[in-house]
């Protein structure tokens, strides 16, 4: 008869996510996972698999949370340019709330594992493609609405915005001056007018 889990899976995954976020994949030991979850090693292995499987699970969860944030932000505007501005404004708010300067879990993963782990690289590439496709759709819509210029293709603009978005998040790990961050965004988005 299969064993029944007697712990709150959502709560455990949240704790594990923050542990990996704080220490990275390589800096987190199985003992760290035991300590933060309160589960013994066999419970962790039986419920989640090995450390890498657990990491992939929380990475997927983090990426899904990010998708929801994008969708929520974009559902609040009709004008595509305003939607892009809101996405960047939400990023600034996330930076300001990140008082520990942990940065983006996804980007931290990219710098730590994308060159050494092909399956993790696949997760990250998928997330990048998703974000670029959202920006591309917004640029297409904005160009049709006449609120974004047609001096370049929506694809090129989408890659530019993705790069700027990532750069803003990295800058925000060390700079939490809201006015400076807003000025960076304003200068970034000028290219679309």
CSV table of C-alpha atoms in Angstrom, one decimal:
chain,number,residue,atom,x,y,z
A,1,UNK,CA,0.0,0.0,0.0
A,2,UNK,CA,1.4,3.4,-1.0
A,3,UNK,CA,2.4,5.8,1.8
A,4,UNK,CA,0.3,8.9,2.4
A,5,UNK,CA,2.1,12.2,2.7
A,6,UNK,CA,1.5,13.7,6.1
A,7,UNK,CA,2.9,17.2,5.4
A,8,UNK,CA,1.7,20.3,3.6
A,9,UNK,CA,3.3,19.9,0.2
A,10,UNK,CA,2.7,23.5,-0.8
A,11,UNK,CA,4.4,24.8,2.4
A,12,UNK,CA,7.4,22.4,2.0
A,13,UNK,CA,7.9,23.5,-1.6
A,14,UNK,CA,7.8,27.2,-0.6
A,15,UNK,CA,10.4,26.6,2.0
A,16,UNK,CA,12.6,24.7,-0.4
A,17,UNK,CA,12.2,27.4,-3.1
A,18,UNK,CA,13.5,30.0,-0.7
A,19,UNK,CA,16.4,27.8,0.4
A,20,UNK,CA,17.5,27.2,-3.2
A,21,UNK,CA,17.0,30.9,-3.8
A,22,UNK,CA,19.2,31.8,-0.9
A,23,UNK,CA,22.0,29.3,-1.4
A,24,UNK,CA,21.7,28.2,-5.0
A,25,UNK,CA,21.5,24.6,-6.2
A,26,UNK,CA,25.2,23.8,-5.6
A,27,UNK,CA,25.3,25.5,-2.2
A,28,UNK,CA,22.3,23.6,-0.9
A,29,UNK,CA,23.0,20.2,0.6
A,30,UNK,CA,20.6,17.4,1.4
A,31,UNK,CA,21.0,18.2,5.0
A,32,UNK,CA,19.9,21.8,4.3
A,33,UNK,CA,16.8,20.3,2.7
A,34,UNK,CA,16.1,18.1,5.7
A,35,UNK,CA,16.6,21.0,8.1
A,36,UNK,CA,14.4,23.4,6.2
A,37,UNK,CA,11.5,21.0,5.5
A,38,UNK,CA,11.6,19.0,8.8
A,39,UNK,CA,11.4,15.9,6.7
A,40,UNK,CA,13.9,13.0,6.8
A,41,UNK,CA,15.9,12.1,3.7
A,42,UNK,CA,13.8,9.1,2.8
A,43,UNK,CA,10.6,11.2,2.9
A,44,UNK,CA,12.2,13.8,0.6
A,45,UNK,CA,13.3,11.1,-1.8
A,46,UNK,CA,10.0,9.3,-1.8
A,47,UNK,CA,7.9,12.4,-2.2
A,48,UNK,CA,10.0,14.5,-4.5
A,49,UNK,CA,12.9,12.4,-5.9
A,50,UNK,CA,16.4,13.6,-5.7
A,51,UNK,CA,17.7,17.1,-5.1
A,52,UNK,CA,17.7,18.0,-8.8
A,53,UNK,CA,14.1,16.8,-9.2
A,54,UNK,CA,13.1,19.0,-6.3
A,55,UNK,CA,15.0,21.9,-7.7
A,56,UNK,CA,13.3,21.5,-11.1
A,57,UNK,CA,9.9,21.3,-9.4
A,58,UNK,CA,10.4,24.6,-7.6
A,59,UNK,CA,11.9,26.2,-10.7
A,60,UNK,CA,8.7,25.2,-12.7
A,61,UNK,CA,6.6,26.6,-9.9
A,62,UNK,CA,8.5,29.9,-9.9
A,63,UNK,CA,8.1,30.1,-13.7
A,64,UNK,CA,4.3,29.5,-13.4
A,65,UNK,CA,4.1,32.3,-10.8
A,66,UNK,CA,5.9,34.6,-13.2
A,67,UNK,CA,3.5,33.8,-16.0
A,68,UNK,CA,0.6,34.6,-13.8
A,69,UNK,CA,2.1,38.0,-12.8
A,70,UNK,CA,2.5,38.8,-16.5
A,71,UNK,CA,-1.0,37.8,-17.4
A,72,UNK,CA,-2.5,39.8,-14.4
A,73,UNK,CA,-0.5,42.9,-15.4
A,74,UNK,CA,-1.5,42.7,-19.0
A,75,UNK,CA,-5.2,42.2,-18.3
A,76,UNK,CA,-5.3,45.6,-16.7
A,77,UNK,CA,-4.6,47.7,-19.8
A,78,UNK,CA,-6.0,48.0,-23.3
A,79,UNK,CA,-3.1,50.0,-24.8
A,80,UNK,CA,-0.1,47.7,-25.5
A,81,UNK,CA,2.4,50.4,-24.7
A,82,UNK,CA,0.8,50.9,-21.3
A,83,UNK,CA,0.9,47.1,-20.8
A,84,UNK,CA,4.6,47.1,-21.4
A,85,UNK,CA,5.1,50.0,-19.0
A,86,UNK,CA,3.0,48.2,-16.4
A,87,UNK,CA,5.2,45.0,-16.7
A,88,UNK,CA,8.3,47.1,-16.1
A,89,UNK,CA,6.7,49.0,-13.2
A,90,UNK,CA,5.8,45.7,-11.6
A,91,UNK,CA,9.4,44.6,-12.0
A,92,UNK,CA,10.5,47.8,-10.2
A,93,UNK,CA,8.1,47.0,-7.4
A,94,UNK,CA,9.5,43.5,-7.1
A,95,UNK,CA,13.0,44.9,-6.9
A,96,UNK,CA,12.0,47.4,-4.2
A,97,UNK,CA,10.4,44.6,-2.2
A,98,UNK,CA,13.5,42.4,-2.5
A,99,UNK,CA,15.1,43.8,0.6
A,100,UNK,CA,17.6,41.0,0.8
A,101,UNK,CA,18.8,41.6,-2.8
A,102,UNK,CA,18.3,37.9,-3.8
A,103,UNK,CA,17.4,38.8,-7.3
A,104,UNK,CA,15.3,36.7,-9.6
A,105,UNK,CA,15.3,32.9,-8.9
A,106,UNK,CA,15.1,32.2,-12.6
A,107,UNK,CA,18.1,34.5,-13.4
A,108,UNK,CA,20.1,33.1,-10.5
A,109,UNK,CA,19.5,29.7,-11.9
A,110,UNK,CA,20.6,30.9,-15.4
A,111,UNK,CA,23.9,32.1,-14.1
A,112,UNK,CA,24.6,29.0,-12.0
A,113,UNK,CA,23.4,26.1,-14.1
A,114,UNK,CA,22.5,27.0,-17.7
A,115,UNK,CA,26.0,26.1,-19.0
A,116,UNK,CA,26.3,22.8,-17.0
A,117,UNK,CA,22.9,21.2,-17.0
A,118,UNK,CA,21.1,20.6,-20.3
A,119,UNK,CA,17.7,19.9,-18.7
A,120,UNK,CA,17.8,23.0,-16.6
A,121,UNK,CA,18.8,24.9,-19.7
A,122,UNK,CA,15.7,23.6,-21.4
A,123,UNK,CA,13.5,25.0,-18.6
A,124,UNK,CA,15.2,28.4,-18.9
A,125,UNK,CA,15.0,28.5,-22.7
A,126,UNK,CA,11.3,27.8,-22.5
A,127,UNK,CA,10.8,30.6,-20.0
A,128,UNK,CA,12.8,33.0,-22.2
A,129,UNK,CA,10.8,32.1,-25.3
A,130,UNK,CA,7.6,32.6,-23.4
A,131,UNK,CA,8.6,36.1,-22.1
A,132,UNK,CA,9.8,37.1,-25.6
A,133,UNK,CA,6.5,35.9,-27.2
A,134,UNK,CA,4.5,38.0,-24.7
A,135,UNK,CA,6.6,41.1,-25.6
A,136,UNK,CA,6.3,40.3,-29.3
A,137,UNK,CA,2.5,40.0,-29.1
A,138,UNK,CA,2.4,43.4,-27.2
A,139,UNK,CA,4.6,45.0,-29.8
A,140,UNK,CA,2.5,43.7,-32.6
A,141,UNK,CA,-0.6,45.0,-30.9
A,142,UNK,CA,1.0,48.3,-30.1
A,143,UNK,CA,2.1,48.8,-33.7
A,144,UNK,CA,-1.4,48.0,-34.9
A,145,UNK,CA,-2.8,50.5,-32.3
A,146,UNK,CA,-0.3,53.1,-33.5
A,147,UNK,CA,1.2,53.5,-30.0
A,148,UNK,CA,4.5,51.8,-30.9
A,149,UNK,CA,6.6,52.8,-33.9
A,150,UNK,CA,7.3,50.4,-36.8
A,151,UNK,CA,10.9,51.4,-37.2
A,152,UNK,CA,11.9,47.8,-36.3
A,153,UNK,CA,10.2,44.4,-36.3
A,154,UNK,CA,8.2,43.2,-33.3
A,155,UNK,CA,10.6,40.3,-33.0
A,156,UNK,CA,13.7,42.6,-32.7
A,157,UNK,CA,11.9,44.9,-30.2
A,158,UNK,CA,10.8,41.8,-28.2
A,159,UNK,CA,14.4,40.6,-27.8
A,160,UNK,CA,15.4,44.2,-26.9
A,161,UNK,CA,12.7,44.4,-24.2
A,162,UNK,CA,13.6,41.0,-22.8
A,163,UNK,CA,17.2,41.9,-22.5
A,164,UNK,CA,16.3,45.2,-20.9
A,165,UNK,CA,13.9,43.4,-18.5
A,166,UNK,CA,16.7,41.0,-17.4
A,167,UNK,CA,19.2,43.8,-17.1
A,168,UNK,CA,16.8,45.8,-14.9
A,169,UNK,CA,16.4,42.9,-12.6
A,170,UNK,CA,20.2,42.4,-12.3
A,171,UNK,CA,20.7,46.1,-11.8
A,172,UNK,CA,18.0,46.0,-9.1
A,173,UNK,CA,20.0,43.5,-7.0
A,174,UNK,CA,22.4,46.3,-6.1
A,175,UNK,CA,20.4,49.5,-6.8
A,176,UNK,CA,17.1,50.0,-5.1
A,177,UNK,CA,16.7,53.7,-5.9
A,178,UNK,CA,13.2,53.9,-7.3
A,179,UNK,CA,13.8,57.1,-9.3
A,180,UNK,CA,16.9,55.7,-10.9
A,181,UNK,CA,15.1,52.5,-11.8
A,182,UNK,CA,12.2,54.4,-13.3
A,183,UNK,CA,14.6,56.6,-15.3
A,184,UNK,CA,16.2,53.4,-16.7
A,185,UNK,CA,12.8,52.1,-17.8
A,186,UNK,CA,11.8,55.5,-19.3
A,187,UNK,CA,15.0,55.6,-21.3
A,188,UNK,CA,14.6,51.9,-22.4
A,189,UNK,CA,11.0,52.4,-23.6
A,190,UNK,CA,11.8,55.6,-25.6
A,191,UNK,CA,12.9,53.4,-28.5
A,192,UNK,CA,9.3,52.3,-28.9
A,193,UNK,CA,7.9,55.8,-29.4
